[in-house]
């Protein structure tokens, strides 16, 4: 599967997550996996091969009963295991919202710190080729709103591996969001046991004119948008958050105070989305350094439609980022 | 069957003591709440003592329980000290959860009490997870998931039974059937009258138990725990009881006749157990009185401990949201 050239290996995002799972499970026998269809590798191959290596005591096929997947995860996590729970589509987590919101996120605090909940919830999100209303959402805003949950959303195989490894090693519940459109995308992953700490953003491109803050699949659109903006003579700095909670605001602010202009982009709905939090934090802490009102890019306020032209109309991409960048530059 | 064939005299007296401690603790909580001494709201366990006391007598200290919004009795029976529970109800820094949880979230993981839970049937899947973990770790521990006749209609009840039965997990599902789900008689909202029949859908034993008889709650739990520990699988125990108080302290109880409550109060499980112990020659009247007096002093000490304890500092409010921030 992976090709090796000594310092990096080339693999898909999905393969990178399997690689992280394998390292974590080899290192620590408290790590177990709970999910639907995982004996068969999972919906997107995110668990392929784990059953063969680790057996059914550690790779546990769960019924399509999301509440029990999460509740068993919580019960196992507070009694000595480090479960990774899988829900395939992020919309399915809604069937486990009590367990996520009222149990996993609150146990440590509500019980006065006597217990930790080392649990990772993996879920695939985002738009992929007309998956329609119930299989296309980006729901990170639901999770980032909740004290007690950490939330990460990588966009490339290296971070996919590094962040999953860090999430499993973390003692708190972590929601690990993997966008469906990038699961098959390939890229280099550093050799060895590559780890990316939670709460560290990455500067993908340095630039002087404006700062684009984004994460997950939108990073790929933003990279293309930056290239187009460069052709127009606009020098954009691109920051990929990678981790939404904890949020690396320092990296964002240190860029914004230089550029004075900000675009925040995500595939989730713009209204009430995580971008609003980022913009509010920037406005609150660097207001006097801003040279233009920040602009958000997100999905229009409608369920994701099925028909391809409608889907394109609701979901933002490269064009919308370019337009937003021109707007903060005062060019339109 | 003579009582001593079921349990030792020491155990029978121990169950009595646990029931009395729960009763006096809860009676005091009711008074304190009505006097405005306790913040929030409280759900008392009065009338149901034979269940917590009998069930927990069949468990080891390191076995797990998950509890409900009506959880003080479970906490006491599982071995938590009264002082930290009472201090938690006061919201004090010395509370079992340092004042972060209150009545509905009393927990002590060191005695296997994995938390009272304000979400109906919220603990059942967690109990299944604890049992899965215990089996994986090879510790022999079992888990009891307490819930009520309201919880039996939650999806999580069905999901938990299916999962635990499929994997033959060491869980005992204990339904404390106190006849009312919040304000509504279970008979108006539930498809079956005998709740134990729901076990059949999951291929596990379901037993209806006299939940006001500690000999019965203990014996049936002991059998279920044996199945659980041996890896045979889970059991559903439908323990019939009656909630003497309202859903919460202060509930106007418009939904049931006071004559019904009065009649059930006359079948007080503690007095009934005392009669049994006396008839069996296990307890004299004087010894019974001493148990009440001792428990009363213990509750008073818990109240003093709570009252004298400091509130948590406001500056500590953000501690323990996370184990570590990054």
XYZ file of C-alpha atoms in Angstrom:
658
model
C 0.000 0.000 0.000
C 2.495 2.633 1.032
C 5.524 3.463 -1.064
C 8.686 4.277 0.782
C 11.493 6.636 -0.140
C 13.219 6.736 3.215
C 11.888 9.937 4.732
C 8.282 9.882 3.597
C 5.743 7.328 2.556
C 3.041 8.035 0.004
C -0.424 6.921 0.942
C -4.058 8.011 0.919
C -5.728 9.894 3.719
C -7.698 6.748 4.584
C -4.575 4.586 4.587
C -2.853 7.138 6.791
C -5.589 6.798 9.381
C -5.249 3.014 9.298
C -1.522 3.463 9.794
C -2.176 5.636 12.854
C -4.651 3.120 14.241
C -2.160 0.318 13.762
C 0.623 2.186 15.568
C -1.671 3.104 18.441
C -3.010 -0.440 18.771
C 0.439 -1.999 18.646
C 1.729 0.382 21.264
C -1.175 0.210 23.686
C -3.458 -2.780 24.080
C -6.074 -0.591 25.761
C -6.942 0.825 22.342
C -10.032 -0.884 20.904
C -12.258 -0.003 17.957
C -16.050 0.111 17.996
C -17.938 0.739 14.810
C -20.352 -0.261 12.105
C -18.936 -2.499 9.363
C -15.407 -2.265 10.663
C -14.656 -5.943 10.123
C -14.979 -5.108 6.442
C -12.723 -2.097 6.698
C -15.404 0.505 7.253
C -17.365 2.575 4.788
C -14.282 4.344 3.460
C -11.602 1.762 4.234
C -10.614 3.646 7.397
C -10.243 0.399 9.353
C -8.969 -1.954 6.641
C -6.787 -4.765 7.923
C -7.210 -4.069 11.613
C -9.392 -7.097 12.295
C -6.770 -9.438 10.829
C -4.015 -8.037 12.982
C -5.839 -7.332 16.233
C -8.781 -9.736 16.273
C -12.435 -9.399 17.190
C -11.816 -8.593 20.868
C -10.267 -5.296 19.827
C -12.037 -4.607 16.543
C -15.679 -4.862 17.480
C -18.511 -4.778 14.961
C -21.290 -2.689 16.393
C -24.974 -2.764 15.531
C -26.410 0.244 13.710
C -27.270 1.670 17.101
C -25.288 4.854 17.405
C -26.249 5.531 21.008
C -24.834 2.208 22.142
C -21.644 2.687 20.139
C -20.967 5.903 21.984
C -22.265 4.732 25.375
C -20.119 1.613 25.267
C -17.227 3.848 24.301
C -17.821 6.042 27.340
C -18.257 3.078 29.685
C -15.088 1.444 28.389
C -13.138 4.717 28.458
C -13.890 5.442 32.098
C -12.944 1.916 33.144
C -9.510 1.649 31.624
C -9.741 1.323 27.836
C -9.060 3.856 25.080
C -11.813 3.244 22.542
C -12.035 4.621 19.035
C -15.696 4.767 18.005
C -16.744 5.102 14.394
C -19.995 6.412 12.957
C -19.301 6.429 9.197
C -21.356 9.534 8.376
C -21.336 12.485 10.730
C -25.113 12.704 10.537
C -25.253 9.333 12.296
C -23.676 10.887 15.368
C -26.984 12.650 15.889
C -28.397 9.328 17.092
C -25.767 9.409 19.824
C -26.034 13.056 20.764
C -27.000 12.348 24.363
C -23.965 10.128 24.783
C -21.690 12.679 23.114
C -23.079 15.825 24.734
C -24.364 14.723 28.126
C -22.040 11.834 28.874
C -18.680 11.928 27.070
C -18.203 15.698 27.093
C -19.380 16.268 30.658
C -18.180 13.292 32.687
C -14.809 14.662 33.644
C -16.084 18.050 34.712
C -19.374 16.970 36.259
C -17.674 14.343 38.387
C -15.131 16.824 39.709
C -12.155 15.611 37.713
C -12.125 12.106 39.172
C -12.137 10.500 35.737
C -11.002 11.159 32.172
C -12.790 10.000 29.032
C -10.078 8.969 26.549
C -12.340 8.347 23.583
C -12.056 9.209 19.903
C -15.158 9.560 17.740
C -14.361 9.224 14.045
C -16.940 10.435 11.571
C -16.913 11.254 7.865
C -18.428 14.558 6.882
C -18.833 16.916 3.971
C -20.231 16.898 0.494
C -19.454 14.097 -1.931
C -21.158 13.744 -5.319
C -24.824 14.267 -4.525
C -25.025 12.367 -1.277
C -27.999 14.631 -0.468
C -29.356 16.108 2.703
C -28.604 13.420 5.260
C -25.134 12.366 4.066
C -23.460 15.659 3.157
C -23.343 17.798 6.246
C -20.435 19.350 8.079
C -21.465 19.442 11.729
C -18.272 20.525 13.460
C -20.089 23.556 14.848
C -22.271 21.274 16.963
C -19.202 19.746 18.559
C -17.033 22.839 18.936
C -19.881 24.431 20.880
C -19.575 21.869 23.665
C -17.114 22.353 26.528
C -15.266 19.087 27.138
C -14.932 17.975 23.522
C -11.866 18.441 21.363
C -12.402 18.637 17.611
C -9.934 18.070 14.766
C -10.433 18.143 10.999
C -7.314 17.318 8.948
C -7.064 17.752 5.173
C -4.052 15.676 4.103
C -2.620 12.214 4.791
C 0.252 13.426 6.986
C -2.042 15.355 9.300
C -4.641 12.597 9.124
C -2.101 10.242 10.604
C -0.509 12.677 12.995
C -3.723 14.051 14.425
C -5.381 10.665 14.799
C -2.326 9.411 16.658
C -2.482 12.450 18.966
C -6.242 12.101 19.402
C -5.942 8.479 20.533
C -3.126 9.397 22.917
C -5.160 12.249 24.385
C -7.017 11.682 27.644
C -10.090 13.682 26.605
C -12.850 12.880 24.114
C -11.830 13.963 20.622
C -14.140 14.238 17.610
C -12.067 13.372 14.551
C -13.727 14.571 11.357
C -12.608 13.161 8.035
C -14.035 14.764 4.941
C -15.365 12.220 2.444
C -13.930 13.978 -0.576
C -10.361 13.706 0.663
C -10.374 10.172 2.069
C -8.932 8.774 -1.168
C -6.473 11.614 -1.805
C -2.843 10.585 -1.641
C 0.111 12.445 -0.276
C 3.390 12.102 1.607
C 3.420 11.051 5.237
C 6.640 11.384 7.234
C 8.227 8.024 7.982
C 8.114 6.677 11.497
C 5.516 7.359 14.129
C 4.375 10.766 12.878
C 2.361 12.763 15.414
C 0.742 16.200 15.033
C -0.114 17.755 18.405
C -3.710 18.834 18.939
C -4.135 22.582 18.889
C -1.462 23.438 16.342
C -2.382 25.276 13.149
C -0.173 25.128 10.061
C 0.846 28.031 7.856
C 0.455 26.553 4.350
C 1.501 29.643 2.432
C 3.004 32.885 3.598
C 1.686 36.124 2.174
C 1.471 39.806 2.946
C -1.920 40.983 1.697
C -4.527 38.920 3.493
C -4.952 35.881 5.715
C -7.173 32.987 4.688
C -8.108 30.783 7.644
C -9.606 27.403 6.857
C -9.613 23.658 7.590
C -10.622 20.293 6.203
C -11.509 20.023 2.505
C -11.686 23.775 2.146
C -7.901 23.862 2.547
C -7.589 22.256 -0.880
C -9.889 24.841 -2.430
C -8.008 27.591 -0.637
C -4.664 26.422 -1.997
C -6.001 26.721 -5.534
C -7.605 30.051 -4.690
C -4.249 31.340 -3.412
C -2.604 30.430 -6.728
C -5.288 32.302 -8.657
C -5.029 35.281 -6.332
C -1.262 35.329 -6.880
C -1.873 35.623 -10.611
C -4.017 38.656 -9.819
C -1.179 40.131 -7.785
C -2.751 39.327 -4.414
C -0.397 37.669 -1.953
C -2.480 35.553 0.433
C -1.286 33.832 3.593
C -3.024 30.498 4.140
C -3.529 29.072 7.621
C -4.977 25.625 8.074
C -6.358 25.251 11.586
C -6.294 21.411 11.601
C -7.564 21.504 15.183
C -10.679 23.545 16.048
C -10.653 22.749 19.773
C -8.140 23.528 21.116
C -7.808 26.431 18.714
C -4.382 27.795 17.854
C -5.435 31.410 17.884
C -1.849 32.632 18.289
C -0.900 31.467 14.805
C -4.008 33.120 13.353
C -3.485 36.410 15.179
C 0.202 36.646 14.374
C -0.744 36.496 10.707
C -3.732 38.836 10.920
C -1.796 41.581 12.685
C 0.556 41.618 9.680
C -2.001 41.394 6.874
C -4.950 43.224 8.459
C -7.363 41.353 6.205
C -9.114 38.041 6.857
C -11.202 35.463 5.053
C -12.464 32.498 7.059
C -13.725 29.596 4.964
C -15.416 26.284 5.701
C -17.776 23.924 3.944
C -20.209 23.987 6.860
C -23.086 26.414 6.866
C -21.895 29.966 7.222
C -24.750 31.002 9.514
C -23.827 30.174 13.098
C -20.776 28.267 11.880
C -17.342 27.867 13.428
C -16.073 30.675 11.197
C -18.139 33.120 13.218
C -16.177 32.136 16.313
C -12.866 32.641 14.518
C -13.950 36.028 13.204
C -15.215 37.087 16.636
C -11.918 36.067 18.243
C -9.926 37.995 15.636
C -12.167 41.044 15.912
C -12.001 40.985 19.690
C -8.250 40.645 19.906
C -6.936 42.458 16.844
C -9.647 44.956 15.978
C -7.289 47.880 15.670
C -5.068 45.981 13.252
C -7.878 45.149 10.826
C -7.969 47.143 7.621
C -11.229 45.632 6.360
C -14.190 43.794 7.790
C -13.481 40.024 7.884
C -15.444 37.964 5.381
C -16.751 34.462 5.914
C -17.203 31.756 3.300
C -19.535 28.881 4.081
C -22.471 26.917 2.719
C -25.709 28.791 2.083
C -28.420 28.344 4.669
C -30.163 25.290 3.208
C -29.885 21.536 3.636
C -27.387 20.218 1.078
C -29.461 19.505 -2.056
C -29.209 16.437 -4.275
C -29.247 17.774 -7.827
C -25.669 18.620 -8.929
C -26.326 22.230 -9.986
C -28.190 22.873 -6.746
C -25.426 21.273 -4.698
C -22.893 23.543 -6.410
C -25.103 26.536 -5.686
C -25.184 25.866 -1.937
C -21.682 24.541 -1.272
C -18.743 26.967 -1.478
C -15.410 26.258 -3.156
C -12.438 27.905 -4.783
C -14.468 30.599 -6.587
C -16.127 31.795 -3.414
C -12.785 32.055 -1.623
C -11.327 34.095 -4.482
C -14.372 36.371 -4.429
C -14.152 36.816 -0.664
C -10.433 37.607 -0.901
C -11.106 40.262 -3.538
C -13.835 41.662 -1.312
C -11.557 42.128 1.708
C -8.992 43.659 -0.636
C -11.604 46.192 -1.682
C -11.570 44.987 -5.271
C -15.262 44.334 -5.693
C -37.532 -20.912 52.814
C -35.933 -19.589 55.936
C -34.052 -16.366 55.511
C -30.792 -17.792 56.745
C -30.796 -20.222 53.821
C -30.551 -17.196 51.538
C -28.154 -15.003 53.415
C -26.036 -14.898 56.537
C -27.360 -13.050 59.598
C -24.581 -10.509 59.189
C -25.620 -9.786 55.629
C -29.299 -9.526 56.578
C -28.429 -6.998 59.264
C -26.060 -5.183 56.931
C -28.856 -4.759 54.394
C -31.092 -3.415 57.138
C -28.448 -0.932 58.152
C -27.993 0.216 54.544
C -31.753 0.692 54.137
C -31.969 2.743 57.316
C -29.002 4.890 56.340
C -30.591 5.613 52.955
C -33.967 6.389 54.539
C -32.584 8.798 57.101
C -30.238 10.431 54.628
C -33.083 11.005 52.186
C -35.492 12.185 54.890
C -32.946 14.756 55.946
C -32.350 15.778 52.327
C -36.084 16.343 51.966
C -36.152 18.559 55.065
C -33.068 20.482 54.017
C -34.424 21.053 50.559
C -37.770 22.268 51.834
C -35.912 24.591 54.203
C -34.056 26.067 51.251
C -30.666 24.757 52.334
C -29.925 22.855 49.107
C -29.619 24.402 45.650
C -31.073 22.788 42.539
C -33.617 20.058 42.989
C -33.570 16.578 44.472
C -35.190 13.215 43.757
C -35.359 11.023 46.839
C -35.147 7.258 47.057
C -37.578 6.802 49.953
C -39.601 3.595 49.572
C -37.155 1.920 47.203
C -34.398 1.114 49.700
C -34.737 -2.658 49.420
C -33.482 -2.494 45.849
C -30.242 -0.546 46.271
C -29.432 -2.353 49.509
C -30.218 -5.845 48.202
C -28.611 -5.393 44.793
C -25.392 -3.833 46.062
C -25.078 -6.508 48.766
C -24.663 -8.974 45.901
C -21.789 -6.988 44.375
C -18.097 -6.725 45.139
C -16.568 -3.368 45.963
C -14.863 -3.183 42.574
C -17.981 -4.106 40.586
C -19.580 -1.229 38.723
C -22.955 0.432 38.932
C -24.491 3.148 36.801
C -27.250 5.076 38.443
C -30.129 7.412 37.724
C -31.391 10.872 38.654
C -32.634 9.173 41.841
C -29.178 8.023 42.757
C -28.394 8.804 46.405
C -29.534 5.368 47.531
C -27.314 3.626 45.006
C -24.356 5.769 46.030
C -24.818 4.925 49.701
C -25.422 1.228 49.101
C -22.354 0.964 46.870
C -20.162 2.255 49.654
C -19.818 6.004 49.267
C -19.463 7.920 52.518
C -22.385 10.107 53.512
C -20.338 13.257 54.085
C -19.093 13.740 50.514
C -22.552 12.913 49.110
C -24.224 15.466 51.364
C -21.533 18.046 50.668
C -22.102 17.487 46.952
C -25.811 18.174 47.421
C -24.861 21.443 49.107
C -22.523 22.313 46.207
C -19.514 22.369 48.498
C -15.852 21.973 47.580
C -15.619 18.803 49.687
C -18.430 17.134 47.735
C -17.862 13.842 45.978
C -17.618 15.791 42.718
C -16.206 18.972 44.275
C -19.571 20.645 43.862
C -19.522 20.314 40.076
C -22.241 17.715 39.775
C -24.813 17.981 42.550
C -27.578 15.547 43.358
C -28.031 14.127 39.869
C -24.336 13.531 39.221
C -23.032 12.006 42.428
C -20.192 9.627 41.577
C -17.259 7.847 43.152
C -15.237 5.793 40.734
C -13.121 4.396 43.580
C -16.102 2.317 44.746
C -17.348 1.535 41.236
C -20.128 4.118 41.343
C -19.896 5.418 37.775
C -22.296 8.231 38.353
C -25.863 9.173 38.967
C -27.170 10.242 35.601
C -29.752 12.904 34.854
C -30.654 11.343 31.508
C -33.265 8.604 31.759
C -31.654 5.242 30.855
C -28.424 7.146 30.196
C -26.371 4.720 32.273
C -27.368 1.457 30.603
C -25.006 1.609 27.639
C -22.265 2.886 29.916
C -22.756 -0.174 32.136
C -22.466 -2.348 29.026
C -19.242 -0.547 28.130
C -17.858 -1.066 31.621
C -18.697 -4.771 31.361
C -17.034 -4.995 27.952
C -13.968 -3.322 29.412
C -13.914 -5.640 32.442
C -14.063 -8.691 30.213
C -11.340 -7.361 27.938
C -9.136 -6.618 30.933
C -9.962 -9.999 32.450
C -10.864 -8.632 35.868
C -14.083 -10.557 36.500
C -15.919 -7.372 37.402
C -19.608 -7.066 36.533
C -21.784 -4.000 36.020
C -25.281 -3.180 37.201
C -27.259 -0.624 35.249
C -30.069 0.848 37.336
C -32.979 2.477 35.544
C -36.694 3.007 36.043
C -40.004 2.116 34.456
C -39.637 5.341 32.495
C -36.266 4.250 31.175
C -37.606 0.992 29.818
C -39.223 2.921 26.963
C -36.015 4.642 25.900
C -34.186 3.500 22.800
C -31.017 3.238 24.834
C -32.608 0.475 26.945
C -33.198 -1.589 23.819
C -29.812 -0.786 22.289
C -28.045 -1.712 25.521
C -29.893 -5.006 25.995
C -29.299 -6.024 22.394
C -25.605 -5.238 22.577
C -25.039 -6.826 25.983
C -26.978 -9.934 24.990
C -25.179 -10.276 21.653
C -21.805 -10.198 23.382
C -22.951 -12.037 26.538
C -21.632 -9.212 28.653
C -21.565 -9.255 32.425
C -24.339 -6.753 32.996
C -27.401 -6.874 35.224
C -30.127 -4.478 34.118
C -32.101 -3.532 37.214
C -35.406 -1.806 36.519
C -36.636 -0.011 39.615
C -40.265 -0.132 38.683
C -41.706 2.488 41.034
C -44.895 2.762 38.973
C -44.457 6.346 37.814
C -42.332 7.749 35.021
C -42.003 11.307 36.288
C -45.718 12.148 36.719
C -47.263 9.479 34.537
C -48.298 5.977 35.490
C -46.282 3.474 33.502
C -49.561 1.736 32.651
C -50.502 4.668 30.412
C -47.282 4.707 28.411
C -45.944 1.162 28.230
C -47.027 -1.646 25.917
C -46.623 -4.454 28.447
C -47.713 -4.725 32.039
C -44.987 -7.101 33.174
C -41.826 -5.264 32.196
C -39.658 -8.373 32.508
C -41.125 -9.816 29.289
C -39.061 -7.336 27.304
C -36.034 -9.516 28.028
C -37.436 -12.176 25.715
C -36.896 -9.905 22.707
C -33.172 -10.088 23.407
C -32.979 -13.748 24.304
C -32.035 -13.155 27.916
C -33.781 -14.031 31.178
C -36.221 -11.493 32.548
C -37.447 -11.846 36.100
C -40.041 -9.887 38.019
C -38.963 -9.421 41.609
C -40.647 -8.102 44.739
C -38.537 -4.986 44.957
C -39.647 -4.261 48.496
C -38.195 -7.507 49.831
C -34.418 -7.356 50.259
C -34.211 -11.145 50.395
C -35.692 -11.242 46.898
C -33.693 -8.357 45.447
C -30.500 -9.816 46.868
C -31.167 -13.403 45.785
C -32.199 -12.526 42.233
C -29.248 -10.192 41.826
C -26.907 -12.851 43.133
C -28.146 -15.272 40.465
C -27.882 -12.642 37.764
C -24.402 -11.657 38.926
C -23.305 -15.285 38.781
C -24.467 -15.488 35.151
C -22.741 -12.198 34.465
C -19.451 -13.230 36.047
C -19.415 -16.593 34.332
C -19.876 -14.980 30.921
C -23.337 -16.464 30.371
C -24.738 -13.013 29.747
C -26.992 -10.252 31.000
C -30.258 -10.471 32.919
C -33.184 -8.078 33.145
C -34.613 -7.766 36.649
C -37.930 -5.948 36.959
C -38.052 -4.935 40.602
C -41.526 -3.800 41.589
C -41.566 -1.033 44.153
C -43.240 2.278 44.917
C -41.940 5.818 45.124
C -43.190 7.227 48.434
C -42.397 10.798 47.483
C -43.116 12.764 44.338
C -40.898 12.714 41.289
C -38.874 15.410 43.022
C -39.171 17.067 46.403
C -41.877 19.682 46.055
C -43.831 17.787 43.382
C -47.550 18.532 44.002
C -48.378 14.936 43.004
C -51.611 15.823 41.231
C -51.383 12.618 39.253
C -52.034 10.135 42.052
C -54.458 9.799 44.941
C -53.117 10.327 48.428
C -55.000 7.192 49.509
C -52.900 5.184 47.063
C -49.709 6.647 48.494
C -50.884 6.089 52.049
C -51.698 2.448 51.364
C -48.276 1.865 49.876
C -46.523 3.659 52.715
C -48.106 1.184 55.088
C -46.155 -1.520 53.280
C -42.914 0.187 54.195
C -40.057 -2.101 53.071
C -37.887 -1.233 56.052
C -40.551 -2.033 58.634
C -41.343 -5.191 56.703
C -37.692 -6.231 56.755
C -37.488 -5.500 60.475
C -40.461 -7.772 61.073
C -38.721 -10.492 59.096
C -35.492 -10.060 61.016
C -37.369 -10.089 64.326
C -39.438 -13.149 63.374
C -36.277 -14.974 62.337
C -34.700 -14.075 65.644
C -31.940 -12.095 63.960
C -32.683 -8.738 65.527
C -34.154 -7.529 68.783
C -36.245 -4.371 68.993
C -33.453 -2.684 70.929
C -30.858 -3.571 68.320
C -33.132 -2.165 65.604
C -33.469 1.119 67.474
C -29.706 1.305 67.827
C -29.311 1.029 64.048
C -31.684 3.972 63.530
C -29.930 6.015 66.213
C -26.490 5.327 64.803
C -27.559 6.113 61.239
C -29.225 9.304 62.468
C -25.972 10.428 64.043
C -24.099 9.579 60.880
C -26.493 11.672 58.795
C -26.200 14.558 61.243
C -22.432 14.337 60.989
C -22.703 14.404 57.199
C -24.868 17.526 57.368
C -22.407 19.210 59.744
C -19.532 18.269 57.445
C -21.375 19.725 54.474
C -22.431 22.898 56.272
C -18.957 23.561 57.633
C -17.282 22.913 54.287
C -16.371 25.829 52.037
C -17.955 26.491 48.684
C -15.627 26.068 45.725
C -13.812 29.242 44.724
C -15.255 30.878 41.613
C -11.758 30.918 40.183
C -11.771 27.116 40.004
C -14.858 26.952 37.775
C -12.873 26.145 34.653
C -10.840 23.324 36.168
C -11.279 19.852 34.711
C -13.194 20.752 31.576
C -10.299 18.941 29.963
C -7.645 16.641 31.377
C -5.063 18.753 29.654
C -5.628 21.676 27.373
C -3.329 20.549 24.575
